[in-house]
Amino acid sequence: MPFYSDELKEEVRSANDIVDVISGYVRLQKKGSSYVGLCPFHNEKSGSFHVSQNKQLYHCFGCGAGGDVFGFLMEYENYTFQEAMEQLAARAGMSLPKHEPSEQEKREADYRSRLLLVNREAGKYYYMLLRSARGAHALDYFRGRMLTDQTMQKFGLGYADKYSDDLYRYLKSKGYDDRLLKDSGLVMMDEKRGAHDKFWNRAMFPIMNVHNKIIGFGGRVMGEGEPKYLNSPETPIFDKSRNLYGMNLARQSRQEQVLLCEGYMDVIALHQAGFDNAVASLGTAFTSGHASLLKRYANEAYLTFDSDAPGIKAALRAIPILKEAGITAKVISLKPYKDPDELIKALGADAFQQRIDNAENSFLFEIRILEQNYNMSDPQGKTAFYKEAARKLLEFSETLERNNYIEAVAQKYQIGFESLRSLVAQASTQTGLVKKPEPLKSGVQKNKVRREDGVKKAQKLLLTWLSEEPALYETVREYLTPDDFPDELCHHAAKELFSQLAAGELHLAKIPGHFEDPNDQREIVSAFHETIQEVKTPAERGRALKDTVLKLKEHHLLRLREDHDPNGMQERFAAMLQEKKTLEALRRKEFLVQGSDR
C-alpha cells in the first residue's frame, strides 16, 4: 500500500500539469484539445502520442502506453512511485512528509539499489584489472588508441579477464547471490556451462545514466572473436533506447549543441580533444527515446557518423527523428577520414572544430545523398531527381520555410526557383501536403490490443464521451448505471466517473491510480481515449449517443436473461422488468446534443 494519502497525491498531481511535465521529455504540438508528439516508448515517425490537459492523462494510440503524470515518470525514468512522487513534489516546490515506505516499495527500491551496487562493484573490478599485469594487453590497446591515463580514468575504462567465470567468482566472494547476478546481465547461467561471465577478454566501457550511476557495460574483444563489440542486455536499470553513452558528462557541458557519434571510442576521443558534448547510442539505431533525452539538454545535434555507407544510412535514419523532436540537425563531413577519432588523430582538434563550423544543413545533406541515386548527366535522370526533390520539399508545411529551401535547392542544382516551385506545387496536388501515417513496425503491432467487440467499444466510447463532455451526464444518468458496463475495468472506470460527475467534479487522472498493475492502468486510460466519430448536427449527435446507450442497455438485459443461476432469481427477474421499462423509455426519448470544442 502506498504510504502517501490520496489527498496528498492529488495535491502533488494538481501542482504538476501533465503537459508541462511531458513537454520536458517529448516535443508536443497542440492539435484540437490534445497535445500530440512522437511516443517515447516505441519507435515511430508519425505522432500517435496524445496528452490531454483536460483529462491530465497521456495515451499512445500506437503501443497502448498510458497513465497520469506519475505513471509517465515511472515508465520513462524507470522510477518507483515514491521516486516519481518526490520528483514532482520537488518540481512544484512542495515538501513531503517523512513516512516509512511500504514493504513492497522498500523491496523494489532495495533491489534496484542492489543492481546498481553490483554494476559499481563490477566496474571497480574491471578498472583494477586493466591496471594490473592481467590487463596489460587491453591497456596497450587503449594507449595505442592514444588515450591518456586521465581520459581512461574519466570514463572508468577497464578489462574483463580471459577466464570466463572470473567476474562471477569475484562477485560471489563479495556476497552477491546468483539471482541478482543473473538479473544484472553480468552473469549468464545455463545447464551446459553453469554460471559464466557475459564479458571476458574484453576492453570494458562502463555505461552511466545521467546521474553518474553505472547501469551497464560495453566490451570490445581483445584479439580475434565475434562480436567485436558486446553490450549488456536490457535489465530493470538499463534501457538502451533511452540512454546515451557519455550523456552524464555531456549534460554538464551546458552547451546548446551535442555531437552525436556512432561509437564509444569516438565519444572518448572527442572528449579528450576538448569536445565534452559528445554522446553515442548504445549499440542500437537512434530512436525517438534518444531524441527525447537529447531534447532535455540541447537544441542542436551535429551528426558525426562514419563516412561509409552504413554511417550515411544511420544519419538519414536519425535526421527525421531529431527533427520531429524539435532538434535542429546538421551533418559534419569527415572525409577522407572514416570517423571523428581518425580525423582528430590526423588533423587535430582545430581541424575538427572547422568541420563543425562548416557542418551541412541536414535537409541539404539528404538531397545531396538523394542525388547520388540519379544519373545527372542524363536529362531523364535529372528530371526524375528534380521531381523527387520536389516531393521531399513538401516536408516543410510552412510556406516561408519551404520557399527558403526551394531557393537553396534551386541555386545548388541549377534549376530556376519558379520551375522548382512549380514542381513542388504539382507534387502537392498528387500526394497532398499531409503525409499519411506510416504503419507501425511489426514489433509494435504485436503489442496492440486486439480488435474489440461492439459492446466493449460502446463502453469505451461512452466513457470517452462523458469524460470530454461532462454535461452529457445529465442526459444519460436516468438510463445508465455502472452495471451496464460488463467489462471489469470499464465497470470500475464508470463507477468512479459517475461518482465524480454526480458530485460535480472531474478528476480523471485519479482513476488509473486505483490499480497497481500497469497493464490495468493502461487499459483504464485507453477507455477514456476511444475515437469518437464526428457528427455535425445536434440531432445526429443525439442519435449517436442514444445508439451507444441502447447497445449497453440491450446487452445488460441479454446478460440477465442468460444468467441461469438459481440463486437470486426473484431479484434478477425484477431487474429484467426494470431494464425493459428503461429500454422502452429510452427508445421513445430523443436526444439533442450540442457540438463541443473537442
PDB file of N, CA, C and O in Angstrom, residues 88-154:
ATOM      1  N   LEU A  88       8.185  15.050  -8.503  1.00  0.00           N
ATOM      2  CA  LEU A  88       7.122  16.007  -8.820  1.00  0.00           C
ATOM      3  C   LEU A  88       6.894  16.989  -7.683  1.00  0.00           C
ATOM      4  O   LEU A  88       6.584  18.166  -7.915  1.00  0.00           O
ATOM      5  N   ALA A  89       7.026  16.513  -6.461  1.00  0.00           N
ATOM      6  CA  ALA A  89       6.881  17.417  -5.318  1.00  0.00           C
ATOM      7  C   ALA A  89       7.989  18.468  -5.341  1.00  0.00           C
ATOM      8  O   ALA A  89       7.737  19.663  -5.127  1.00  0.00           O
ATOM      9  N   ALA A  90       9.223  18.028  -5.614  1.00  0.00           N
ATOM     10  CA  ALA A  90      10.342  18.975  -5.690  1.00  0.00           C
ATOM     11  C   ALA A  90      10.136  19.959  -6.831  1.00  0.00           C
ATOM     12  O   ALA A  90      10.440  21.154  -6.697  1.00  0.00           O
ATOM     13  N   ARG A  91       9.602  19.477  -7.946  1.00  0.00           N
ATOM     14  CA  ARG A  91       9.351  20.334  -9.108  1.00  0.00           C
ATOM     15  C   ARG A  91       8.357  21.431  -8.752  1.00  0.00           C
ATOM     16  O   ARG A  91       8.456  22.568  -9.245  1.00  0.00           O
ATOM     17  N   ALA A  92       7.389  21.103  -7.905  1.00  0.00           N
ATOM     18  CA  ALA A  92       6.358  22.068  -7.516  1.00  0.00           C
ATOM     19  C   ALA A  92       6.727  22.856  -6.267  1.00  0.00           C
ATOM     20  O   ALA A  92       5.934  23.672  -5.788  1.00  0.00           O
ATOM     21  N   GLY A  93       7.928  22.604  -5.736  1.00  0.00           N
ATOM     22  CA  GLY A  93       8.357  23.315  -4.528  1.00  0.00           C
ATOM     23  C   GLY A  93       7.621  22.885  -3.285  1.00  0.00           C
ATOM     24  O   GLY A  93       7.475  23.661  -2.332  1.00  0.00           O
ATOM     25  N   MET A  94       7.172  21.626  -3.268  1.00  0.00           N
ATOM     26  CA  MET A  94       6.418  21.107  -2.124  1.00  0.00           C
ATOM     27  C   MET A  94       7.311  20.186  -1.302  1.00  0.00           C
ATOM     28  O   MET A  94       8.200  19.525  -1.833  1.00  0.00           O
ATOM     29  N   SER A  95       7.068  20.151  -0.002  1.00  0.00           N
ATOM     30  CA  SER A  95       7.791  19.225   0.872  1.00  0.00           C
ATOM     31  C   SER A  95       6.865  18.070   1.230  1.00  0.00           C
ATOM     32  O   SER A  95       5.666  18.270   1.467  1.00  0.00           O
ATOM     33  N   LEU A  96       7.423  16.883   1.249  1.00  0.00           N
ATOM     34  CA  LEU A  96       6.636  15.694   1.552  1.00  0.00           C
ATOM     35  C   LEU A  96       6.875  15.253   2.992  1.00  0.00           C
ATOM     36  O   LEU A  96       7.991  15.387   3.508  1.00  0.00           O
ATOM     37  N   PRO A  97       5.857  14.734   3.636  1.00  0.00           N
ATOM     38  CA  PRO A  97       6.044  14.221   4.998  1.00  0.00           C
ATOM     39  C   PRO A  97       6.977  13.022   4.987  1.00  0.00           C
ATOM     40  O   PRO A  97       7.021  12.264   4.021  1.00  0.00           O
ATOM     41  N   LYS A  98       7.730  12.857   6.045  1.00  0.00           N
ATOM     42  CA  LYS A  98       8.670  11.748   6.142  1.00  0.00           C
ATOM     43  C   LYS A  98       7.945  10.531   6.704  1.00  0.00           C
ATOM     44  O   LYS A  98       7.713  10.424   7.905  1.00  0.00           O
ATOM     45  N   HIS A  99       7.552   9.649   5.815  1.00  0.00           N
ATOM     46  CA  HIS A  99       6.885   8.415   6.206  1.00  0.00           C
ATOM     47  C   HIS A  99       7.749   7.226   5.841  1.00  0.00           C
ATOM     48  O   HIS A  99       8.564   7.284   4.927  1.00  0.00           O
ATOM     49  N   GLU A 100       7.531   6.145   6.521  1.00  0.00           N
ATOM     50  CA  GLU A 100       8.197   4.905   6.158  1.00  0.00           C
ATOM     51  C   GLU A 100       7.543   4.323   4.909  1.00  0.00           C
ATOM     52  O   GLU A 100       6.325   4.239   4.838  1.00  0.00           O
ATOM     53  N   PRO A 101       8.317   3.921   3.921  1.00  0.00           N
ATOM     54  CA  PRO A 101       7.729   3.319   2.722  1.00  0.00           C
ATOM     55  C   PRO A 101       7.129   1.955   3.038  1.00  0.00           C
ATOM     56  O   PRO A 101       7.472   1.320   4.035  1.00  0.00           O
ATOM     57  N   SER A 102       6.240   1.517   2.161  1.00  0.00           N
ATOM     58  CA  SER A 102       5.625   0.202   2.323  1.00  0.00           C
ATOM     59  C   SER A 102       6.686  -0.872   2.102  1.00  0.00           C
ATOM     60  O   SER A 102       7.750  -0.620   1.546  1.00  0.00           O
ATOM     61  N   GLU A 103       6.367  -2.089   2.519  1.00  0.00           N
ATOM     62  CA  GLU A 103       7.309  -3.192   2.343  1.00  0.00           C
ATOM     63  C   GLU A 103       7.604  -3.441   0.875  1.00  0.00           C
ATOM     64  O   GLU A 103       8.743  -3.723   0.493  1.00  0.00           O
ATOM     65  N   GLN A 104       6.566  -3.362   0.040  1.00  0.00           N
ATOM     66  CA  GLN A 104       6.765  -3.595  -1.395  1.00  0.00           C
ATOM     67  C   GLN A 104       7.668  -2.527  -1.992  1.00  0.00           C
ATOM     68  O   GLN A 104       8.572  -2.824  -2.779  1.00  0.00           O
ATOM     69  N   GLU A 105       7.422  -1.265  -1.624  1.00  0.00           N
ATOM     70  CA  GLU A 105       8.248  -0.174  -2.142  1.00  0.00           C
ATOM     71  C   GLU A 105       9.689  -0.302  -1.653  1.00  0.00           C
ATOM     72  O   GLU A 105      10.633  -0.020  -2.396  1.00  0.00           O
ATOM     73  N   LYS A 106       9.839  -0.746  -0.407  1.00  0.00           N
ATOM     74  CA  LYS A 106      11.189  -0.968   0.112  1.00  0.00           C
ATOM     75  C   LYS A 106      11.914  -2.041  -0.681  1.00  0.00           C
ATOM     76  O   LYS A 106      13.087  -1.900  -1.023  1.00  0.00           O
ATOM     77  N   ARG A 107      11.181  -3.128  -0.997  1.00  0.00           N
ATOM     78  CA  ARG A 107      11.802  -4.227  -1.740  1.00  0.00           C
ATOM     79  C   ARG A 107      12.210  -3.787  -3.142  1.00  0.00           C
ATOM     80  O   ARG A 107      13.311  -4.111  -3.609  1.00  0.00           O
ATOM     81  N   GLU A 108      11.313  -3.033  -3.814  1.00  0.00           N
ATOM     82  CA  GLU A 108      11.616  -2.577  -5.167  1.00  0.00           C
ATOM     83  C   GLU A 108      12.819  -1.636  -5.181  1.00  0.00           C
ATOM     84  O   GLU A 108      13.726  -1.777  -6.008  1.00  0.00           O
ATOM     85  N   ALA A 109      12.823  -0.670  -4.273  1.00  0.00           N
ATOM     86  CA  ALA A 109      13.926   0.293  -4.214  1.00  0.00           C
ATOM     87  C   ALA A 109      15.227  -0.401  -3.827  1.00  0.00           C
ATOM     88  O   ALA A 109      16.294  -0.099  -4.372  1.00  0.00           O
ATOM     89  N   ASP A 110      15.125  -1.357  -2.900  1.00  0.00           N
ATOM     90  CA  ASP A 110      16.320  -2.074  -2.462  1.00  0.00           C
ATOM     91  C   ASP A 110      16.908  -2.902  -3.597  1.00  0.00           C
ATOM     92  O   ASP A 110      18.132  -2.960  -3.767  1.00  0.00           O
ATOM     93  N   TYR A 111      16.029  -3.526  -4.404  1.00  0.00           N
ATOM     94  CA  TYR A 111      16.535  -4.379  -5.483  1.00  0.00           C
ATOM     95  C   TYR A 111      17.226  -3.552  -6.564  1.00  0.00           C
ATOM     96  O   TYR A 111      18.282  -3.928  -7.072  1.00  0.00           O
ATOM     97  N   ARG A 112      16.640  -2.411  -6.892  1.00  0.00           N
ATOM     98  CA  ARG A 112      17.282  -1.521  -7.850  1.00  0.00           C
ATOM     99  C   ARG A 112      18.633  -1.038  -7.316  1.00  0.00           C
ATOM    100  O   ARG A 112      19.620  -0.970  -8.061  1.00  0.00           O
ATOM    101  N   SER A 113      18.682  -0.719  -6.038  1.00  0.00           N
ATOM    102  CA  SER A 113      19.937  -0.267  -5.434  1.00  0.00           C
ATOM    103  C   SER A 113      20.987  -1.366  -5.467  1.00  0.00           C
ATOM    104  O   SER A 113      22.170  -1.110  -5.728  1.00  0.00           O
ATOM    105  N   ARG A 114      20.562  -2.602  -5.242  1.00  0.00           N
ATOM    106  CA  ARG A 114      21.495  -3.724  -5.258  1.00  0.00           C
ATOM    107  C   ARG A 114      22.025  -3.981  -6.673  1.00  0.00           C
ATOM    108  O   ARG A 114      23.203  -4.317  -6.845  1.00  0.00           O
ATOM    109  N   LEU A 115      21.162  -3.817  -7.676  1.00  0.00           N
ATOM    110  CA  LEU A 115      21.627  -3.956  -9.059  1.00  0.00           C
ATOM    111  C   LEU A 115      22.676  -2.893  -9.390  1.00  0.00           C
ATOM    112  O   LEU A 115      23.678  -3.171 -10.056  1.00  0.00           O
ATOM    113  N   LEU A 116      22.437  -1.668  -8.919  1.00  0.00           N
ATOM    114  CA  LEU A 116      23.413  -0.598  -9.141  1.00  0.00           C
ATOM    115  C   LEU A 116      24.721  -0.892  -8.407  1.00  0.00           C
ATOM    116  O   LEU A 116      25.816  -0.617  -8.923  1.00  0.00           O
ATOM    117  N   LEU A 117      24.621  -1.489  -7.210  1.00  0.00           N
ATOM    118  CA  LEU A 117      25.820  -1.837  -6.452  1.00  0.00           C
ATOM    119  C   LEU A 117      26.629  -2.916  -7.161  1.00  0.00           C
ATOM    120  O   LEU A 117      27.863  -2.862  -7.197  1.00  0.00           O
ATOM    121  N   VAL A 118      25.929  -3.919  -7.724  1.00  0.00           N
ATOM    122  CA  VAL A 118      26.612  -4.975  -8.468  1.00  0.00           C
ATOM    123  C   VAL A 118      27.377  -4.374  -9.639  1.00  0.00           C
ATOM    124  O   VAL A 118      28.549  -4.708  -9.875  1.00  0.00           O
ATOM    125  N   ASN A 119      26.727  -3.471 -10.383  1.00  0.00           N
ATOM    126  CA  ASN A 119      27.385  -2.830 -11.525  1.00  0.00           C
ATOM    127  C   ASN A 119      28.579  -1.992 -11.078  1.00  0.00           C
ATOM    128  O   ASN A 119      29.621  -1.992 -11.738  1.00  0.00           O
ATOM    129  N   ARG A 120      28.425  -1.291  -9.974  1.00  0.00           N
ATOM    130  CA  ARG A 120      29.538  -0.476  -9.473  1.00  0.00           C
ATOM    131  C   ARG A 120      30.712  -1.365  -9.062  1.00  0.00           C
ATOM    132  O   ARG A 120      31.867  -1.061  -9.356  1.00  0.00           O
ATOM    133  N   GLU A 121      30.393  -2.491  -8.397  1.00  0.00           N
ATOM    134  CA  GLU A 121      31.434  -3.421  -7.971  1.00  0.00           C
ATOM    135  C   GLU A 121      32.165  -4.012  -9.181  1.00  0.00           C
ATOM    136  O   GLU A 121      33.388  -4.133  -9.198  1.00  0.00           O
ATOM    137  N   ALA A 122      31.370  -4.362 -10.221  1.00  0.00           N
ATOM    138  CA  ALA A 122      31.968  -4.893 -11.444  1.00  0.00           C
ATOM    139  C   ALA A 122      32.846  -3.841 -12.120  1.00  0.00           C
ATOM    140  O   ALA A 122      33.948  -4.136 -12.607  1.00  0.00           O
ATOM    141  N   GLY A 123      32.356  -2.597 -12.145  1.00  0.00           N
ATOM    142  CA  GLY A 123      33.132  -1.512 -12.747  1.00  0.00           C
ATOM    143  C   GLY A 123      34.453  -1.298 -12.047  1.00  0.00           C
ATOM    144  O   GLY A 123      35.498  -1.084 -12.697  1.00  0.00           O
ATOM    145  N   LYS A 124      34.444  -1.360 -10.718  1.00  0.00           N
ATOM    146  CA  LYS A 124      35.679  -1.198  -9.940  1.00  0.00           C
ATOM    147  C   LYS A 124      36.655  -2.348 -10.224  1.00  0.00           C
ATOM    148  O   LYS A 124      37.867  -2.148 -10.337  1.00  0.00           O
ATOM    149  N   TYR A 125      36.085  -3.569 -10.350  1.00  0.00           N
ATOM    150  CA  TYR A 125      36.930  -4.738 -10.601  1.00  0.00           C
ATOM    151  C   TYR A 125      37.560  -4.669 -11.993  1.00  0.00           C
ATOM    152  O   TYR A 125      38.763  -4.900 -12.154  1.00  0.00           O
ATOM    153  N   TYR A 126      36.754  -4.329 -12.994  1.00  0.00           N
ATOM    154  CA  TYR A 126      37.284  -4.166 -14.356  1.00  0.00           C
ATOM    155  C   TYR A 126      38.360  -3.074 -14.387  1.00  0.00           C
ATOM    156  O   TYR A 126      39.389  -3.214 -15.059  1.00  0.00           O
ATOM    157  N   TYR A 127      38.114  -1.989 -13.695  1.00  0.00           N
ATOM    158  CA  TYR A 127      39.042  -0.852 -13.640  1.00  0.00           C
ATOM    159  C   TYR A 127      40.381  -1.301 -13.045  1.00  0.00           C
ATOM    160  O   TYR A 127      41.456  -0.962 -13.549  1.00  0.00           O
ATOM    161  N   MET A 128      40.318  -2.091 -11.974  1.00  0.00           N
ATOM    162  CA  MET A 128      41.525  -2.583 -11.312  1.00  0.00           C
ATOM    163  C   MET A 128      42.293  -3.553 -12.218  1.00  0.00           C
ATOM    164  O   MET A 128      43.526  -3.482 -12.323  1.00  0.00           O
ATOM    165  N   LEU A 129      41.559  -4.453 -12.902  1.00  0.00           N
ATOM    166  CA  LEU A 129      42.220  -5.441 -13.763  1.00  0.00           C
ATOM    167  C   LEU A 129      42.986  -4.770 -14.905  1.00  0.00           C
ATOM    168  O   LEU A 129      44.058  -5.234 -15.298  1.00  0.00           O
ATOM    169  N   LEU A 130      42.424  -3.691 -15.477  1.00  0.00           N
ATOM    170  CA  LEU A 130      43.096  -3.006 -16.579  1.00  0.00           C
ATOM    171  C   LEU A 130      44.473  -2.511 -16.166  1.00  0.00           C
ATOM    172  O   LEU A 130      45.405  -2.492 -16.970  1.00  0.00           O
ATOM    173  N   ARG A 131      44.621  -2.158 -14.903  1.00  0.00           N
ATOM    174  CA  ARG A 131      45.861  -1.581 -14.404  1.00  0.00           C
ATOM    175  C   ARG A 131      46.756  -2.626 -13.731  1.00  0.00           C
ATOM    176  O   ARG A 131      47.741  -2.273 -13.084  1.00  0.00           O
ATOM    177  N   SER A 132      46.365  -3.899 -13.885  1.00  0.00           N
ATOM    178  CA  SER A 132      47.183  -4.990 -13.366  1.00  0.00           C
ATOM    179  C   SER A 132      47.906  -5.681 -14.517  1.00  0.00           C
ATOM    180  O   SER A 132      47.664  -5.385 -15.702  1.00  0.00           O
ATOM    181  N   ALA A 133      48.791  -6.625 -14.174  1.00  0.00           N
ATOM    182  CA  ALA A 133      49.527  -7.357 -15.208  1.00  0.00           C
ATOM    183  C   ALA A 133      48.579  -8.122 -16.123  1.00  0.00           C
ATOM    184  O   ALA A 133      48.843  -8.276 -17.325  1.00  0.00           O
ATOM    185  N   ARG A 134      47.434  -8.577 -15.578  1.00  0.00           N
ATOM    186  CA  ARG A 134      46.480  -9.364 -16.369  1.00  0.00           C
ATOM    187  C   ARG A 134      45.825  -8.519 -17.462  1.00  0.00           C
ATOM    188  O   ARG A 134      45.345  -9.054 -18.461  1.00  0.00           O
ATOM    189  N   GLY A 135      45.796  -7.227 -17.284  1.00  0.00           N
ATOM    190  CA  GLY A 135      45.133  -6.366 -18.261  1.00  0.00           C
ATOM    191  C   GLY A 135      46.092  -5.617 -19.162  1.00  0.00           C
ATOM    192  O   GLY A 135      45.695  -4.656 -19.836  1.00  0.00           O
ATOM    193  N   ALA A 136      47.345  -6.063 -19.210  1.00  0.00           N
ATOM    194  CA  ALA A 136      48.384  -5.313 -19.941  1.00  0.00           C
ATOM    195  C   ALA A 136      48.045  -5.144 -21.419  1.00  0.00           C
ATOM    196  O   ALA A 136      48.238  -4.053 -21.985  1.00  0.00           O
ATOM    197  N   HIS A 137      47.537  -6.212 -22.046  1.00  0.00           N
ATOM    198  CA  HIS A 137      47.272  -6.082 -23.493  1.00  0.00           C
ATOM    199  C   HIS A 137      46.088  -5.171 -23.762  1.00  0.00           C
ATOM    200  O   HIS A 137      46.037  -4.493 -24.789  1.00  0.00           O
ATOM    201  N   ALA A 138      45.110  -5.090 -22.845  1.00  0.00           N
ATOM    202  CA  ALA A 138      43.995  -4.152 -23.011  1.00  0.00           C
ATOM    203  C   ALA A 138      44.474  -2.718 -22.801  1.00  0.00           C
ATOM    204  O   ALA A 138      44.049  -1.793 -23.510  1.00  0.00           O
ATOM    205  N   LEU A 139      45.378  -2.546 -21.819  1.00  0.00           N
ATOM    206  CA  LEU A 139      45.943  -1.208 -21.582  1.00  0.00           C
ATOM    207  C   LEU A 139      46.750  -0.768 -22.805  1.00  0.00           C
ATOM    208  O   LEU A 139      46.688   0.403 -23.208  1.00  0.00           O
ATOM    209  N   ASP A 140      47.473  -1.718 -23.412  1.00  0.00           N
ATOM    210  CA  ASP A 140      48.218  -1.393 -24.633  1.00  0.00           C
ATOM    211  C   ASP A 140      47.260  -0.979 -25.757  1.00  0.00           C
ATOM    212  O   ASP A 140      47.579  -0.084 -26.561  1.00  0.00           O
ATOM    213  N   TYR A 141      46.101  -1.640 -25.807  1.00  0.00           N
ATOM    214  CA  TYR A 141      45.116  -1.293 -26.839  1.00  0.00           C
ATOM    215  C   TYR A 141      44.643   0.149 -26.650  1.00  0.00           C
ATOM    216  O   TYR A 141      44.615   0.936 -27.612  1.00  0.00           O
ATOM    217  N   PHE A 142      44.278   0.523 -25.433  1.00  0.00           N
ATOM    218  CA  PHE A 142      43.794   1.884 -25.185  1.00  0.00           C
ATOM    219  C   PHE A 142      44.888   2.918 -25.456  1.00  0.00           C
ATOM    220  O   PHE A 142      44.616   3.983 -26.024  1.00  0.00           O
ATOM    221  N   ARG A 143      46.108   2.597 -25.045  1.00  0.00           N
ATOM    222  CA  ARG A 143      47.197   3.539 -25.294  1.00  0.00           C
ATOM    223  C   ARG A 143      47.529   3.615 -26.781  1.00  0.00           C
ATOM    224  O   ARG A 143      47.937   4.664 -27.280  1.00  0.00           O
ATOM    225  N   GLY A 144      47.336   2.488 -27.476  1.00  0.00           N
ATOM    226  CA  GLY A 144      47.503   2.501 -28.920  1.00  0.00           C
ATOM    227  C   GLY A 144      46.473   3.382 -29.605  1.00  0.00           C
ATOM    228  O   GLY A 144      46.732   3.896 -30.715  1.00  0.00           O
ATOM    229  N   ARG A 145      45.332   3.556 -28.954  1.00  0.00           N
ATOM    230  CA  ARG A 145      44.319   4.483 -29.466  1.00  0.00           C
ATOM    231  C   ARG A 145      44.584   5.909 -28.996  1.00  0.00           C
ATOM    232  O   ARG A 145      43.740   6.788 -29.146  1.00  0.00           O
ATOM    233  N   MET A 146      45.762   6.121 -28.374  1.00  0.00           N
ATOM    234  CA  MET A 146      46.263   7.439 -27.938  1.00  0.00           C
ATOM    235  C   MET A 146      45.407   8.048 -26.838  1.00  0.00           C
ATOM    236  O   MET A 146      45.244   9.275 -26.763  1.00  0.00           O
ATOM    237  N   LEU A 147      44.887   7.193 -25.957  1.00  0.00           N
ATOM    238  CA  LEU A 147      44.130   7.696 -24.803  1.00  0.00           C
ATOM    239  C   LEU A 147      45.083   7.923 -23.636  1.00  0.00           C
ATOM    240  O   LEU A 147      45.948   7.091 -23.345  1.00  0.00           O
ATOM    241  N   THR A 148      44.917   9.049 -22.962  1.00  0.00           N
ATOM    242  CA  THR A 148      45.742   9.358 -21.801  1.00  0.00           C
ATOM    243  C   THR A 148      45.199   8.636 -20.568  1.00  0.00           C
ATOM    244  O   THR A 148      44.040   8.200 -20.532  1.00  0.00           O
ATOM    245  N   ASP A 149      46.040   8.527 -19.538  1.00  0.00           N
ATOM    246  CA  ASP A 149      45.589   7.922 -18.278  1.00  0.00           C
ATOM    247  C   ASP A 149      44.422   8.712 -17.692  1.00  0.00           C
ATOM    248  O   ASP A 149      43.503   8.134 -17.102  1.00  0.00           O
ATOM    249  N   GLN A 150      44.464  10.032 -17.849  1.00  0.00           N
ATOM    250  CA  GLN A 150      43.403  10.882 -17.328  1.00  0.00           C
ATOM    251  C   GLN A 150      42.065  10.576 -18.021  1.00  0.00           C
ATOM    252  O   GLN A 150      41.026  10.492 -17.367  1.00  0.00           O
ATOM    253  N   THR A 151      42.114  10.396 -19.347  1.00  0.00           N
ATOM    254  CA  THR A 151      40.889  10.074 -20.084  1.00  0.00           C
ATOM    255  C   THR A 151      40.362   8.698 -19.690  1.00  0.00           C
ATOM    256  O   THR A 151      39.152   8.513 -19.497  1.00  0.00           O
ATOM    257  N   MET A 152      41.257   7.716 -19.565  1.00  0.00           N
ATOM    258  CA  MET A 152      40.825   6.377 -19.161  1.00  0.00           C
ATOM    259  C   MET A 152      40.169   6.404 -17.770  1.00  0.00           C
ATOM    260  O   MET A 152      39.198   5.691 -17.512  1.00  0.00           O
ATOM    261  N   GLN A 153      40.709   7.231 -16.900  1.00  0.00           N
ATOM    262  CA  GLN A 153      40.131   7.361 -15.565  1.00  0.00           C
ATOM    263  C   GLN A 153      38.775   8.059 -15.637  1.00  0.00           C
ATOM    264  O   GLN A 153      37.813   7.650 -14.968  1.00  0.00           O
ATOM    265  N   LYS A 154      38.679   9.099 -16.459  1.00  0.00           N
ATOM    266  CA  LYS A 154      37.435   9.862 -16.592  1.00  0.00           C
ATOM    267  C   LYS A 154      36.284   8.974 -17.018  1.00  0.00           C
ATOM    268  O   LYS A 154      35.150   9.112 -16.525  1.00  0.00           O
TER     269      LYS A 154
END
